[in-house]
XYZ file of C-alpha atoms in Angstrom:
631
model
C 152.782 23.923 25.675
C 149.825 26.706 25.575
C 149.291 25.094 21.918
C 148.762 21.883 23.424
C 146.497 22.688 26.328
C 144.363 24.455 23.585
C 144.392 21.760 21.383
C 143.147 19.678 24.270
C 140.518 21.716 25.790
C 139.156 22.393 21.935
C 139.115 18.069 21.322
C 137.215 18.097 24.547
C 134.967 20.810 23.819
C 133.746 19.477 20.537
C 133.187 16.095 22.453
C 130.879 17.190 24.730
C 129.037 19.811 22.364
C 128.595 16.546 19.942
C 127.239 14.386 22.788
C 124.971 17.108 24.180
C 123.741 17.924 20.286
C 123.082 14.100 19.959
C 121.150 14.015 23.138
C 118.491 16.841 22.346
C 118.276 15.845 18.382
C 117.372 11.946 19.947
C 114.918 13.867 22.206
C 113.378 16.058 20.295
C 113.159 13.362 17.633
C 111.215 11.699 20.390
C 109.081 14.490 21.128
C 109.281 16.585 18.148
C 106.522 19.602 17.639
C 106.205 19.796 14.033
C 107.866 24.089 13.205
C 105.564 26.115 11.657
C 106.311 25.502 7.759
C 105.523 21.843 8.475
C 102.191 20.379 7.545
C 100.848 19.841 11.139
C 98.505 16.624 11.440
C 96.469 18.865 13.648
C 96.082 21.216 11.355
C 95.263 18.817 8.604
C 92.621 16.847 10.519
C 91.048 20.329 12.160
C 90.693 21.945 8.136
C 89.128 18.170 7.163
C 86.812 18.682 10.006
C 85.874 22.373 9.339
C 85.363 21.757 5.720
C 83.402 18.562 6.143
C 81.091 19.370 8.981
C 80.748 23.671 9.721
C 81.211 24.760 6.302
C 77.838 22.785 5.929
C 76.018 24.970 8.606
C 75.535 28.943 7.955
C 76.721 29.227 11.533
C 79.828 31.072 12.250
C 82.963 28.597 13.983
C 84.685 30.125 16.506
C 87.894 29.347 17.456
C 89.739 30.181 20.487
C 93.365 29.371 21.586
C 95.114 29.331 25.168
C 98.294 28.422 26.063
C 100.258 28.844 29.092
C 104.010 29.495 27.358
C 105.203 31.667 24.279
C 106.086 28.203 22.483
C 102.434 27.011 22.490
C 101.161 30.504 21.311
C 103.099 29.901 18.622
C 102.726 26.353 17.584
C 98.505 27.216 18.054
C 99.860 30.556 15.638
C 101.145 28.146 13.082
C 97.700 25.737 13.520
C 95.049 28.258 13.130
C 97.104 29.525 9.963
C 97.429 26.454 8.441
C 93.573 25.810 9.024
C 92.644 29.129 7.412
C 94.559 28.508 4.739
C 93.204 24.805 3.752
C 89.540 26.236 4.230
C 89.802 28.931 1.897
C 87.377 31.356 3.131
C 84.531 28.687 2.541
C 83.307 29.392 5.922
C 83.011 32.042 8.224
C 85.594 31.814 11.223
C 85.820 34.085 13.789
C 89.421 33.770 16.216
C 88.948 34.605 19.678
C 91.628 34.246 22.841
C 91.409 33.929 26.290
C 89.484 35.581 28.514
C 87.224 35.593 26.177
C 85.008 38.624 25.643
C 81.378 38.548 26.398
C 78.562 38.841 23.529
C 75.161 38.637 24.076
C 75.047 35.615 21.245
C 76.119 32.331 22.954
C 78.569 30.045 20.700
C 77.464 27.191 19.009
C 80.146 26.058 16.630
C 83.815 25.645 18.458
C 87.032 24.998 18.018
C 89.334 25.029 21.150
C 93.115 24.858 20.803
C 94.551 24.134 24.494
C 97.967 22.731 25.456
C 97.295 21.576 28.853
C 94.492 20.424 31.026
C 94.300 23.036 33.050
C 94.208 25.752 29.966
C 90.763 23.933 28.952
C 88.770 24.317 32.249
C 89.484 27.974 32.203
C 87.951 28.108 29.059
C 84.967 27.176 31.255
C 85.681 27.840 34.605
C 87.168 31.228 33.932
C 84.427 33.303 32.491
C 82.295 35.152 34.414
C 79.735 35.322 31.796
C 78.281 32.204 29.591
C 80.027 32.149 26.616
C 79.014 29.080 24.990
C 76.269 27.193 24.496
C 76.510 23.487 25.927
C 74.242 21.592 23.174
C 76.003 23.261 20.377
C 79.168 20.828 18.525
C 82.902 21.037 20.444
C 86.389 20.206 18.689
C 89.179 20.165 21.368
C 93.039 20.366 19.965
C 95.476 18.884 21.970
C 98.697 20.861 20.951
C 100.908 19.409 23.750
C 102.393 16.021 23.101
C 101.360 14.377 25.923
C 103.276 10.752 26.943
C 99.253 9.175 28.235
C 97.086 11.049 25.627
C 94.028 9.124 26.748
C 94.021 9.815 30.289
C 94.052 13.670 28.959
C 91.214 12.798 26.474
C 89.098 11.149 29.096
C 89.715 13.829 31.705
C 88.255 16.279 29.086
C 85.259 13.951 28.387
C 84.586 13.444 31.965
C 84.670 17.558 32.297
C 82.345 17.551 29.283
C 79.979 15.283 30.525
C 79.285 16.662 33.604
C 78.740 20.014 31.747
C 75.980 17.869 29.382
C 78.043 18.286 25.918
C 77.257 15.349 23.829
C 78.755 16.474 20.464
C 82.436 16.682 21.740
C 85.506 15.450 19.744
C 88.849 15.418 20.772
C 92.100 15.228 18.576
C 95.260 15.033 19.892
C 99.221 13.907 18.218
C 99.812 9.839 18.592
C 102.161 9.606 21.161
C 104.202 6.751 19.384
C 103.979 8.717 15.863
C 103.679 12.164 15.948
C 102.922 12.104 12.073
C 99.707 10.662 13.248
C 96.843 12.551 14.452
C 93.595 11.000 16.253
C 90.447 11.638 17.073
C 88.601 10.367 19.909
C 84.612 11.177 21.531
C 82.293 9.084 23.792
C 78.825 7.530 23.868
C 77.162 8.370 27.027
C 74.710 5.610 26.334
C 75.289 2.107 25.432
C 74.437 -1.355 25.332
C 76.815 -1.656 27.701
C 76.827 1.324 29.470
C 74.825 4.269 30.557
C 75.608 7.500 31.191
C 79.382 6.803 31.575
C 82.241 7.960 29.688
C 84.780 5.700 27.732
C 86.356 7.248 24.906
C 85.927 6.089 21.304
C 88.499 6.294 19.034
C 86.423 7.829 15.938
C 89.303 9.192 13.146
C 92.847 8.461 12.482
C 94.753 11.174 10.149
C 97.748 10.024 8.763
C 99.558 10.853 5.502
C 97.159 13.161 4.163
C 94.100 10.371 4.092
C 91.463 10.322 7.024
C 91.488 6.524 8.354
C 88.135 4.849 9.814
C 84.866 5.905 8.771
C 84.798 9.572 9.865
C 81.552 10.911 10.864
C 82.404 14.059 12.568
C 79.666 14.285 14.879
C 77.491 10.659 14.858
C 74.107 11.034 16.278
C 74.597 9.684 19.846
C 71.025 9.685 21.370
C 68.832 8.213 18.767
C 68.862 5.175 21.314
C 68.937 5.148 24.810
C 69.476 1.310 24.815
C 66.850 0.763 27.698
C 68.981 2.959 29.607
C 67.305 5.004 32.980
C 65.889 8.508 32.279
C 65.115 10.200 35.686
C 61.773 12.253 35.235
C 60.410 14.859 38.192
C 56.632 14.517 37.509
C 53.264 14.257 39.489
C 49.838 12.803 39.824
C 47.608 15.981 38.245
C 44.956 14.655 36.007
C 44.289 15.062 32.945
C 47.542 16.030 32.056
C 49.597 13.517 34.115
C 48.139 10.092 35.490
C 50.197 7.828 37.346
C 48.464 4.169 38.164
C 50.234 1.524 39.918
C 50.936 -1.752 38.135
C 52.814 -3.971 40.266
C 56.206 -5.177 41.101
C 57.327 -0.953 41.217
C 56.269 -0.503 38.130
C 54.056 2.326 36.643
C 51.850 3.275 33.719
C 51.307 6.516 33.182
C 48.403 7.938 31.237
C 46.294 11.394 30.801
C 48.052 14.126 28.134
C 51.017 13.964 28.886
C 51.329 10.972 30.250
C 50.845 9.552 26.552
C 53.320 11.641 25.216
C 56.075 10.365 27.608
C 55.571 6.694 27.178
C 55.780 8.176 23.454
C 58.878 9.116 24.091
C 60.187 6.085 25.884
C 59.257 3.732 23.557
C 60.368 6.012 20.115
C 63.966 6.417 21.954
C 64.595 3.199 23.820
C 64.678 4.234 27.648
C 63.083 3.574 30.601
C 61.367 5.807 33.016
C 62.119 6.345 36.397
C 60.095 9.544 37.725
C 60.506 10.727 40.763
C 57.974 13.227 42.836
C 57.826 15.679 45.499
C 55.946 16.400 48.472
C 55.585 20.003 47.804
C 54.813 19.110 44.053
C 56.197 21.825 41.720
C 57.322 23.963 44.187
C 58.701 27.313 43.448
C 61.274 28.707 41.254
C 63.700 30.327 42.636
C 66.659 30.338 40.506
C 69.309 27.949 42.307
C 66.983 28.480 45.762
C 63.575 26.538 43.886
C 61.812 24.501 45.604
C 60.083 20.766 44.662
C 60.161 19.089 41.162
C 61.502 22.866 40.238
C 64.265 22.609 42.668
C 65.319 18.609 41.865
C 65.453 19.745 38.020
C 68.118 22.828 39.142
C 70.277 20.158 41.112
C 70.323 18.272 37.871
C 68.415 15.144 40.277
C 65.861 14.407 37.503
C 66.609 14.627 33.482
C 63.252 16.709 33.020
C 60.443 17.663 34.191
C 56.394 16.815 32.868
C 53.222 17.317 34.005
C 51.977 20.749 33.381
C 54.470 22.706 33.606
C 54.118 25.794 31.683
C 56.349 28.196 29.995
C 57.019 32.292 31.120
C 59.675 34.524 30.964
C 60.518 33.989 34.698
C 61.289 29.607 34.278
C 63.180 30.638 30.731
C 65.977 32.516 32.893
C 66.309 29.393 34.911
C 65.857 25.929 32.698
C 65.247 25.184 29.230
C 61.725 23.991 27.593
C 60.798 22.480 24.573
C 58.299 23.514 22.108
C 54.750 24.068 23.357
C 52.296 21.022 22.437
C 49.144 21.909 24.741
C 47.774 25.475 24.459
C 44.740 26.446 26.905
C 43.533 29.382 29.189
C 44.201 30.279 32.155
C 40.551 31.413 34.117
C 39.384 31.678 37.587
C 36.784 28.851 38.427
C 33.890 31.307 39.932
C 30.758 30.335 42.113
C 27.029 30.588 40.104
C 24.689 33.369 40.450
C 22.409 32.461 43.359
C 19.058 30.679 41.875
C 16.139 32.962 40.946
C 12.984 33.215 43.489
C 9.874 31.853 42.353
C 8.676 35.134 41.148
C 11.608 35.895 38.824
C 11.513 32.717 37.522
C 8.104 34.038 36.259
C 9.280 37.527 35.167
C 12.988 36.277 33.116
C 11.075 35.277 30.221
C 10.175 38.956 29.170
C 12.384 41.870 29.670
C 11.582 44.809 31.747
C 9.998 47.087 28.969
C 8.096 44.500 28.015
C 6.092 43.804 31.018
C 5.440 47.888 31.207
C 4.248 48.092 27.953
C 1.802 45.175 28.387
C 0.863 46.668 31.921
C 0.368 50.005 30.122
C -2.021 47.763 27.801
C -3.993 46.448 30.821
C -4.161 49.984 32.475
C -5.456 51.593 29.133
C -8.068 48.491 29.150
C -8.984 48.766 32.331
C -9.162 52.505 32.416
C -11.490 52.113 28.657
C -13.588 49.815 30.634
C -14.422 51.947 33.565
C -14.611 54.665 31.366
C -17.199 53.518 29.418
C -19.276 52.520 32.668
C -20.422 56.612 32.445
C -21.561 56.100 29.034
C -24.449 55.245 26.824
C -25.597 51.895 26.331
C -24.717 52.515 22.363
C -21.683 53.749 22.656
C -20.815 50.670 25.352
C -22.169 48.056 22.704
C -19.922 49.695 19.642
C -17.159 49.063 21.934
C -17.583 45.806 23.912
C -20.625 44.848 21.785
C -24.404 44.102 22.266
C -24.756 41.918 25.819
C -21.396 41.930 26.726
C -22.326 43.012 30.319
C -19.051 41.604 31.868
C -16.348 43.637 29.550
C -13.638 43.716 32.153
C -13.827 40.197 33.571
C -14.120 39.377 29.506
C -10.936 40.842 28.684
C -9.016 39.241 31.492
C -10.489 36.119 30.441
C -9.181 36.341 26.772
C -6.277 37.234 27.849
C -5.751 34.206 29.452
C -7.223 32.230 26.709
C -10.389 31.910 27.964
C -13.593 31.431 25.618
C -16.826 33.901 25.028
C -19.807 33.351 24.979
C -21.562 35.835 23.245
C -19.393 37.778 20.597
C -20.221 40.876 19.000
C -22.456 41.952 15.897
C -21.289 44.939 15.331
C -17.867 45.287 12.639
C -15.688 47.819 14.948
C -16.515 45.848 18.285
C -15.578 42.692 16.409
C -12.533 44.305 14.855
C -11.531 45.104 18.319
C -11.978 41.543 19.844
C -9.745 40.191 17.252
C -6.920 42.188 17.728
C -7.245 41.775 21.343
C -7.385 37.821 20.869
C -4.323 38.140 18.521
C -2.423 40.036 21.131
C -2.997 37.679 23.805
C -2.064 34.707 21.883
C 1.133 35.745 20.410
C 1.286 37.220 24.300
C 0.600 34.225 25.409
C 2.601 31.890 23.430
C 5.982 33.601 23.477
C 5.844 33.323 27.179
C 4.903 30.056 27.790
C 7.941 28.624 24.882
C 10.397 30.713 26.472
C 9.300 30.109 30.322
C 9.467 26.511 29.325
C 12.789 26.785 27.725
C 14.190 28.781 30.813
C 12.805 26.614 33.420
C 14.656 23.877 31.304
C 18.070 25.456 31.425
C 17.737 25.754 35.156
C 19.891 29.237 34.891
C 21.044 31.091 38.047
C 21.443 34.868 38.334
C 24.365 36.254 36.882
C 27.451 35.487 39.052
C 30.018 38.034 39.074
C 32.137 37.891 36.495
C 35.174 40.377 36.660
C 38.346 40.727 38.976
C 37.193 44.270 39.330
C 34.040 43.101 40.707
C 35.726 40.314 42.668
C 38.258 43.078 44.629
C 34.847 45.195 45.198
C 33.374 41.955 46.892
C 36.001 40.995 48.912
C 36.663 37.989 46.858
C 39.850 35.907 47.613
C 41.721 33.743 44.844
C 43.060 30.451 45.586
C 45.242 28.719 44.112
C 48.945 26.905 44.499
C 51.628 28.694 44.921
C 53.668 27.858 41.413
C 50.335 29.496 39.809
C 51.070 32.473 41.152
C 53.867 33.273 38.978
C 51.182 33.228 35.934
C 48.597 35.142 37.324
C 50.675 37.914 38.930
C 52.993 38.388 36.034
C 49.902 40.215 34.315
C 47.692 40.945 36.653
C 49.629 42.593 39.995
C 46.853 45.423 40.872
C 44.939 41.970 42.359
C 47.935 40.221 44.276
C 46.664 41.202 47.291
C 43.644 38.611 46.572
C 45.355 35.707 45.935
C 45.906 33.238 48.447
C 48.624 30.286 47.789
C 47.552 27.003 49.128
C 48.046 23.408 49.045
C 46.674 21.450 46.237
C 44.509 19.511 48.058
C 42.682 22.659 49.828
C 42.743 23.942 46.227
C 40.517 20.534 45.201
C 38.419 21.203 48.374
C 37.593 25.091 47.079
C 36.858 24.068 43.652
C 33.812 21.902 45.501
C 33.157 25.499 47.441
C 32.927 27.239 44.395
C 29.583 25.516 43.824
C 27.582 27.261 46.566
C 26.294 30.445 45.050
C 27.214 32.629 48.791
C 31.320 31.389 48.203
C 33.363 34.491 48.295
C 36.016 33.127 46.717
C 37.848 32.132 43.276
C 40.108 28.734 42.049
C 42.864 29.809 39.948
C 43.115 27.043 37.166
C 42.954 26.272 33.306
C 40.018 25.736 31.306
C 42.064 22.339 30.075
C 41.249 21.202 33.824
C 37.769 22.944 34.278
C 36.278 21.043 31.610
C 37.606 17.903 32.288
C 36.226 18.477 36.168
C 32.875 19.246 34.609
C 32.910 16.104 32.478
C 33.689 13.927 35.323
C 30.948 15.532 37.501
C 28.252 15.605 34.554
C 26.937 12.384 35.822
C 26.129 14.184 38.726
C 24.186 17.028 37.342
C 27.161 19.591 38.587
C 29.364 22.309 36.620
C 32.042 24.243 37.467
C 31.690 27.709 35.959
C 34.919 29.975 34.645
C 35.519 33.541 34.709
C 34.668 35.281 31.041
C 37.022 36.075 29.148
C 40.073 34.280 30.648
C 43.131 35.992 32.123
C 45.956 35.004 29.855
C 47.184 31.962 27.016
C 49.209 29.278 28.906
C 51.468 27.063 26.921
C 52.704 23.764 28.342
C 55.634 21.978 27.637
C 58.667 19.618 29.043
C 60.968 21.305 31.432
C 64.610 20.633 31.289
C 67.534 22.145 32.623
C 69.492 24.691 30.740
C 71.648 23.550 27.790
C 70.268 19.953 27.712
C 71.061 17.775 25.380
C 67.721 16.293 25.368
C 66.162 19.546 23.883
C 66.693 19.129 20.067
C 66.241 15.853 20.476
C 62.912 15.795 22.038
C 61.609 18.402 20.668
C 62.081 16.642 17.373
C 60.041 13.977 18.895
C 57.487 16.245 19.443
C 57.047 17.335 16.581
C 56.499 14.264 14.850
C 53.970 13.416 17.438
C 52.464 16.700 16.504
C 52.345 16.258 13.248
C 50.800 13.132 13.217
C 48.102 14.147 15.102
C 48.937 12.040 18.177
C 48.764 14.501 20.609
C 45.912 16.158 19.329
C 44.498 12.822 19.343
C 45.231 12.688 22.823
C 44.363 15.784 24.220
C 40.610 15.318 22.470
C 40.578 12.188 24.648
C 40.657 14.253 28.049
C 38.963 18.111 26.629
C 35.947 18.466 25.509
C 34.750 22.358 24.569
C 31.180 21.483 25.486
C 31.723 20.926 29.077
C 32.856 24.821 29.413
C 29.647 25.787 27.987
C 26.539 27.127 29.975
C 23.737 24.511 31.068
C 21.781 25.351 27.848
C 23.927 23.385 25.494
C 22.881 20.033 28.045
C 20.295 17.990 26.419
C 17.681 19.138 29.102
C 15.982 16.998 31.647
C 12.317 16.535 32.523
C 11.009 19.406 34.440
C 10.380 19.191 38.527
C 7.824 20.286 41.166
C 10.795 22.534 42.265
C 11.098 23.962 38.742
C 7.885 24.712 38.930
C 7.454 26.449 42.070
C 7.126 29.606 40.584
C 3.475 28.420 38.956
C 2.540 26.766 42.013
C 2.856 30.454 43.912
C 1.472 32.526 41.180
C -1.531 29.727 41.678
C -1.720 30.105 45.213
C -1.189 33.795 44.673
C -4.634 33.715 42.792
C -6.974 31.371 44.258
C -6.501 33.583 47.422
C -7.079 36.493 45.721
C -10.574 34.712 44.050
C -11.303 33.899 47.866
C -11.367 37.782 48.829
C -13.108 38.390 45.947
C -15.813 35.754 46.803
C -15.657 37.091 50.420
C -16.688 40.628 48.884
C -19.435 38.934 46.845
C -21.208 37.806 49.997
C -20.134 40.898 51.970
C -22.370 42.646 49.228
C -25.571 41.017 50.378
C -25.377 43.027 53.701
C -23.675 46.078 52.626
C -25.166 48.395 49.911
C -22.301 50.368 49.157
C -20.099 47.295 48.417
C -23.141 45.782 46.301
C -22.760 48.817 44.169
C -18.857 48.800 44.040
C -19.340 45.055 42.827
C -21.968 45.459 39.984
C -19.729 48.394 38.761
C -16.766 46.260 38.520
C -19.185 43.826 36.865
């Protein structure tokens, strides 16, 4: 009887132990995970992948793995080995796990193996440092069968594109053959679509052969297919003109202005700018303020319209390649005008007019000299008849004629050189009095900060310039004074009165195009010599764009064509920055002349007292005397 019942409960045993076998092998023959000695599809596709596309670049790949059982570890174990072993060492691979470990060299080239959802967004999500770089290339492994593998893939994508990764690949098992391994990506921009995400299937591997013509990572924005562009710019001429058009629409010209319709056109997308009341703004980091701030909250694509690059915007957004280089300078007030009578003195220097006094002294001192001497000895000097010798001298001098010259060799000797030293006299002042009074100079203005701070100068300018200007030059922050941009136009017309206290931070870009707008109008804006520091503008975008390489591949082709010089020469002109004497001078004025006019004045009044004395002389016979020995 105990035979039977064991008998029994053995038949019964095997039974179920068959049916429950039967049950898992049909399941897991559903939903098998390829063991590690078999060739994973993965695995297969991932080394194709490596070999055809990294192994190209001299960039490290860096794969990293995270799984949430022991199983996965494994299976990702058996993956990564697999991979190692089909690339042969022919590139250089570096294995990483999560958390990852933070390096002060973002990652570029990636390979994430993840078995959930959730195990890729802490790749992201659960770093407190940047690891990665968002416009490097991604490859995301799947090594979960999952039963909807394309609502996983477009998760990912989605995650992706809100994070800005264009170059993003995902391969995961077929879910009907698990032989099969596929690749999927997106186009963000279509002809049909923009800036949405709908998966692409780009690569089917199955037995051993890569289905589909596989380009690993296809070149995604070489056209935006008319699609919208959001750009943060603003009316600041030359380097950004926007003028109306009609029906909403825009055209946009000055520097960079060109170089954005440039763009447009060369990658197929329209513009659709947007401005702010408080213009740039400031840069604060997440806290910024105007175009600066709308760029952070990712509410415009980029940014144009001179914007320039420092250390403080590179912590904060991304830039591209420099394609305008100028100064920055302080636009200064002229020296006040010179009076009438140093309008008369500028054309000789100060030791000059003493030695030329000294000249006159010694003659006039010679003449009165030789009023206690012999006749002879007066007529070897000033020569037989010359009865008038001082009123002669001063007459030559002037280039006056006389009347009767001298016989005698060493009185005639003497006349010459005097005549020679009153004409080269003579006619070095009057070419370089003419040339001054043509330049229509001022006195010097002042022309150092130094200065400036002793004056009780104040520096105006907007507020975004004052990250430039104080990054190098802090011992003067208590001068400047941020303000608005139009108060900023309305003290660049201040700086034209010679009593301003006051300075206009700007470039010299902008300073000479002011001054070649205002030519017609006989006024210049004058700069501070030599200018404070090198500012190089460029497009703003935020950090990790993926619009960087690609425009600043555009840009260099307009660069190298000479387009942008091209267009910069249209707006800048070096002359304008010049002084007054490099303008093709101007008839002179009766206010020019003033000085002359005085000097005239100056003497016919002085020939009046003189005249005055003459008569006075009749009555008094002291002052007769006095006047025939000045005679």
């Amino acid at each position: 009887m105990n035979s039977a019942w064991i008998i029994c409960f053995s038949i019964i045993f095997l039974v179920v132990r068959t049916n429950i076998f039967t049950a898992c092998e049909n399941r897991v023959r559903k939903y098998k995970i390829p063991e590690e000695n078999f060739k994973n599809p993965l695995s297969k596709l991932l080394g194709y992948i490596v070999m055809d596309f990294y192994s190209v670049e001299t960039y490290k790949v860096t794969i990293t793995r995270i799984s949430e059982n022991r199983r996965s570890a494994l299976i990702q174990s058996g993956i990564v080995n697999e991979v190692l072993y089909d690339i042969n060492g022919s590139t250089l691979v570096r294995l990483d796990e999560y958390p990852i470990i933070p390096t002060s060299i973002t990652q570029f080239y990636n390979i994430f193996l993840v078995d959930s959802y959730q195990s890729f967004r802490k790749i992201f999500y659960g770093n407190s440092t940047k690891a990665f770089d968002f416009s490097g290339y991604y490859t995301i492994v799947l090594t979960n069968i999952e039963k909807n593998h394309t609502d996983f893939v477009t998760r990912v994508l989605n995650e992706c594109w809100k994070l800005h990764m264009i170059n993003v690949n995902v391969v995961t098992y077929d879910s009907n053959n698990l032989d099969r391994a596929l690749m999927m990506t997106y186009f963000p921009f279509t002809a049909n679509h923009c800036e949405e995400v709908n998966p692409v299937l780009s690569a089917i591997f199955e037995n051993d052969t890569v289905r589909k013509s596989l380009t690993i990572f296809p070149d995604k924005l070489h056209n935006f297919h008319g699609c919208n562009l959001t750009v943060g710019t603003l009316q600041f001429p030359p380097f950004m003109m926007i003028i109306p058009k009609g029906n909403g629409t825009y055209y946009f010209d000055g520097l960079e202005g060109n170089i954005l319709r440039a763009l447009a056109e060369h990658l197929n997308f329209s513009i659709n700018h947007k401005t702010h009341k408080e213009l740039w703004g400031r840069n604060n980091g997440e806290n910024s303020s105007g175009l600066f701030g709308m760029l952070c909250r990712g509410e415009v694509n980029f940014t144009i319209g001179a914007f320039a690059t420092s250390a403080i915007r590179e912590s904060c957004f991304t830039s591209t390649f420099s394609y305008k280089y100028t100064s920055l300078t302080l636009m200064i007030p002229p020296g006040r005008p010179y009076t009438a009578l140093e309008e008369l003195l500028m054309p000789f220097h100060l030791s000059v007019w003493i030695c030329i006094f000294g000249i006159l002294i010694t003659t006039t001192s010679v003449v009165v000299l030789a009023k206690f001497w012999k006749p002879q000895k007066r007529s070897f000097i000033f020569g037989h008849g010359n009865n008038y010798p001082f009123i002669s001298s001063i007459n030559i001098f002037l280039g006056g004629s006389l009347r009767n010259t001298p016989r005698r060799n060493f009185a005639r000797f003497l006349l010459m050189m005097w005549i020679l030293l009153s004409l080269v006299l003579r006619s070095s002042y009057q070419a370089v009095l003419f040339g001054f009074l043509k330049e229509q100079r001022n006195f010097s203005a002042i022309n150092s900060l130094d200065e400036m701070q002793k004056e009780g100068f104040k520096i105006y300018g907007v507020a975004v310039a004052a990250d430039y200007f104080l990054e190098s030059m802090m011992q003067y922050r208590n001068m400047y004074v941020p303000t608005t941009i139009e108060e900023v136009q309305k003290y660049r017309m201040q700086t034209m009165n010679y009593d301003f206290k006051g300075a206009v931070l700007t470039n010299e870009y902008m300073a000479a195009y002011m001054n070649k707008q205002y030519s017609k109008q006989n006024i210049m804006f004058y700069t501070l010599k030599p200018p404070i520091l090198q500012l190089l503008f460029s497009i703003l975008l935020r950090q990790d764009s993926y619009l960087t390489k690609l425009f600043n591949g555009e840009l260099m082709k307009l660069w190298d064509s000479g387009l942008i010089q091209k267009w910069s020469s249209l707006f800048d002109d070096s002359m304008y920055l010049k002084e007054t004497s490099d303008y093709v001078p101007g008839p002179l004025s009766l206010y020019q002349l003033r000085g002359i006019f005085t000097m005239y004045l100056f003497l016919i009044i002085i020939s009046f007292l003189f005249f005055l004395l003459e008569l006075l002389s009749r009555k008094s016979r002291l002052m007769k005397k006095l006047c025939n020995f000045l005679n």
